mmCIF file of C-alpha atoms in Angstrom:
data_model
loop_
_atom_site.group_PDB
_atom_site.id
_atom_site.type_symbol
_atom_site.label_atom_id
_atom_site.label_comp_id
_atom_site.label_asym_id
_atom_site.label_seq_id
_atom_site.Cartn_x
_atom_site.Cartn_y
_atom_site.Cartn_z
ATOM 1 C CA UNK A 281 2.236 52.267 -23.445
ATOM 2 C CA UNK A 282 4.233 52.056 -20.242
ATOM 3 C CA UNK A 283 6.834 49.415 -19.606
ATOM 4 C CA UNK A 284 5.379 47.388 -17.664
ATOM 5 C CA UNK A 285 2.215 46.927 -20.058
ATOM 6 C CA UNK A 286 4.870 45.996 -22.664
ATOM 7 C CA UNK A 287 6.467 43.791 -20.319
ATOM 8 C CA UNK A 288 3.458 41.871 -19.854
ATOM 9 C CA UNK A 289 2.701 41.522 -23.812
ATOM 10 C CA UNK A 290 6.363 40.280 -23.934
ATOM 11 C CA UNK A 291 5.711 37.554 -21.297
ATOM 12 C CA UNK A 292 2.297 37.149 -23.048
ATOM 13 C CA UNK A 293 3.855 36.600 -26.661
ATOM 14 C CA UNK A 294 6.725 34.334 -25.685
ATOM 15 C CA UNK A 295 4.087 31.360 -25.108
ATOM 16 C CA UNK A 296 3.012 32.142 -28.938
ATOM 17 C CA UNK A 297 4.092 30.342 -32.069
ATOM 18 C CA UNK A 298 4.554 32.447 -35.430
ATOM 19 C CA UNK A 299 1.553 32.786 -37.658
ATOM 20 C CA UNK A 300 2.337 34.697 -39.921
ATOM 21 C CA UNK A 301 5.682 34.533 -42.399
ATOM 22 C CA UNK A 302 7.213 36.952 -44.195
ATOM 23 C CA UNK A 303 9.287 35.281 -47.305
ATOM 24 C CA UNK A 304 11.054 36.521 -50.475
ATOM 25 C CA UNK A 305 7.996 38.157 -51.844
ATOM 26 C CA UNK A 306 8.173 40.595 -48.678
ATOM 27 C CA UNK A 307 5.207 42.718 -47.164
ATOM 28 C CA UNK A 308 2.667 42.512 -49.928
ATOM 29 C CA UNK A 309 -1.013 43.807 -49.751
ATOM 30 C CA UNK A 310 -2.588 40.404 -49.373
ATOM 31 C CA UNK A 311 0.095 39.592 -46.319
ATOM 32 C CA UNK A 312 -1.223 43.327 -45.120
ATOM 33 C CA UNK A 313 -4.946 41.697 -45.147
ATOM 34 C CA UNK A 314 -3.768 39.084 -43.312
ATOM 35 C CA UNK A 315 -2.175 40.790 -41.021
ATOM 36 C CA UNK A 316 -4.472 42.871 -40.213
ATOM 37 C CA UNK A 317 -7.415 40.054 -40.192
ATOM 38 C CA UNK A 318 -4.797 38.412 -37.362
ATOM 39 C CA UNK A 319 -4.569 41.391 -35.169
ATOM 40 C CA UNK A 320 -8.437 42.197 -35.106
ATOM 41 C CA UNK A 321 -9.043 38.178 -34.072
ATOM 42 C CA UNK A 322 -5.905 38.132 -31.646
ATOM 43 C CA UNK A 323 -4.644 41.683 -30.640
ATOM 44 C CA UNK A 324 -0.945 40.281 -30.202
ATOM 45 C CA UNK A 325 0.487 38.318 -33.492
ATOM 46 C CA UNK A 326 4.363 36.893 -33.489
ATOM 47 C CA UNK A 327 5.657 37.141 -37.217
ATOM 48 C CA UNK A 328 8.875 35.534 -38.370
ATOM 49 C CA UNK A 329 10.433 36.919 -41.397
ATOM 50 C CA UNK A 330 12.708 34.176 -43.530
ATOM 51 C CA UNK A 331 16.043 34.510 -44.679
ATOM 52 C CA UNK A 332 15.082 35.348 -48.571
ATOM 53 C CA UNK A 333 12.886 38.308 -47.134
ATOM 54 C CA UNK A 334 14.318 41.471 -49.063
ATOM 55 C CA UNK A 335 13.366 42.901 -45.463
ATOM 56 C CA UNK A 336 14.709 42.671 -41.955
ATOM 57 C CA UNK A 337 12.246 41.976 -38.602
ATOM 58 C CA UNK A 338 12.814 45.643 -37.679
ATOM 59 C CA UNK A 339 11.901 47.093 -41.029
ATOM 60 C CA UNK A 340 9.208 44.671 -41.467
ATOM 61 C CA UNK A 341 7.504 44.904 -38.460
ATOM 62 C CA UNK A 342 7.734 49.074 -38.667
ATOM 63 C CA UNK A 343 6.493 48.548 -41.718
ATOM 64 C CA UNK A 344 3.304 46.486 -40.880
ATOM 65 C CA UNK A 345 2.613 49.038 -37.797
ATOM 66 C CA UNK A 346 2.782 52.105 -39.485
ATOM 67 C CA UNK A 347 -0.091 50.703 -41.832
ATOM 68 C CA UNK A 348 -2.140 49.012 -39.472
ATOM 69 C CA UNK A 349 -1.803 51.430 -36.461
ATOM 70 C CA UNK A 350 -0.214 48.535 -34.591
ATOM 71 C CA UNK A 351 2.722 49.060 -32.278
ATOM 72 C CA UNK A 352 5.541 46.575 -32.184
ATOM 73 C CA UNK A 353 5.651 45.076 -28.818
ATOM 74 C CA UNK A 354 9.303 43.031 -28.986
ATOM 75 C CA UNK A 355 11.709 42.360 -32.199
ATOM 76 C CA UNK A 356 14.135 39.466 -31.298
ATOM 77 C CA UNK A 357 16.433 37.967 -34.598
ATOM 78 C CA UNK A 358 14.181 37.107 -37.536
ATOM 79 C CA UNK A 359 10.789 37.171 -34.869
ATOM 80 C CA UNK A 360 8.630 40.383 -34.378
ATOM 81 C CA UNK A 361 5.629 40.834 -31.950
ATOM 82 C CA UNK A 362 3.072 43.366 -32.985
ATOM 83 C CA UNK A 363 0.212 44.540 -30.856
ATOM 84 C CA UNK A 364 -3.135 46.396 -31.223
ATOM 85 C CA UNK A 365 -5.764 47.419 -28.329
ATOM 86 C CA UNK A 366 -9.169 46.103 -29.929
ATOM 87 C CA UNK A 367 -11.778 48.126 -28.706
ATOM 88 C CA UNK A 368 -15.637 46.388 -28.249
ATOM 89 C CA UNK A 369 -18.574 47.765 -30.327
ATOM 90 C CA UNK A 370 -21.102 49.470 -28.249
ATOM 91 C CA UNK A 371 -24.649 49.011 -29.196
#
């Protein structure tokens, strides 16, 4: 990804609001699921990770792109933008 195709997700993801939070039970397989269900309907998902998260943003959103194939976009304090190119079935 070049930098100006981050820069635009950046610009993109500062108009968004945190859906999904990460809280003292961490990065579990259901908040993979939902995760993952968030990328596939969005592409670009902001995350905010609480203060009893065992895990920092960094870690966290690493964490979530390694196992999704996602690639974090922006990680700013607590708030992490994650990104994945959805590609269109072809019939």
């Amino acid at each position: 990804m070049t930098g100006k195709e981050r820069a635009a997700l950046r610009k993109e993801a500062n108009k968004l609001t945190a859906i999904q939070q990460i809280g003292h039970g961490g990065i579990g397989e259901e908040f993979v699921k939902n995760t993952d269900a968030a990328l596939t309907a969005r592409e670009l998902v902001k995350m905010k990770v609480l203060e009893t998260s065992p895990v920092d943003a960094r870690e966290a959103a690493d964490t979530l792109a390694s196992e999704l194939g996602a690639e974090v976009i922006q990680v700013i304090g607590r708030c992490s933008v994650s990104y994945t190119h959805l590609t269109l079935p072809t019939n």
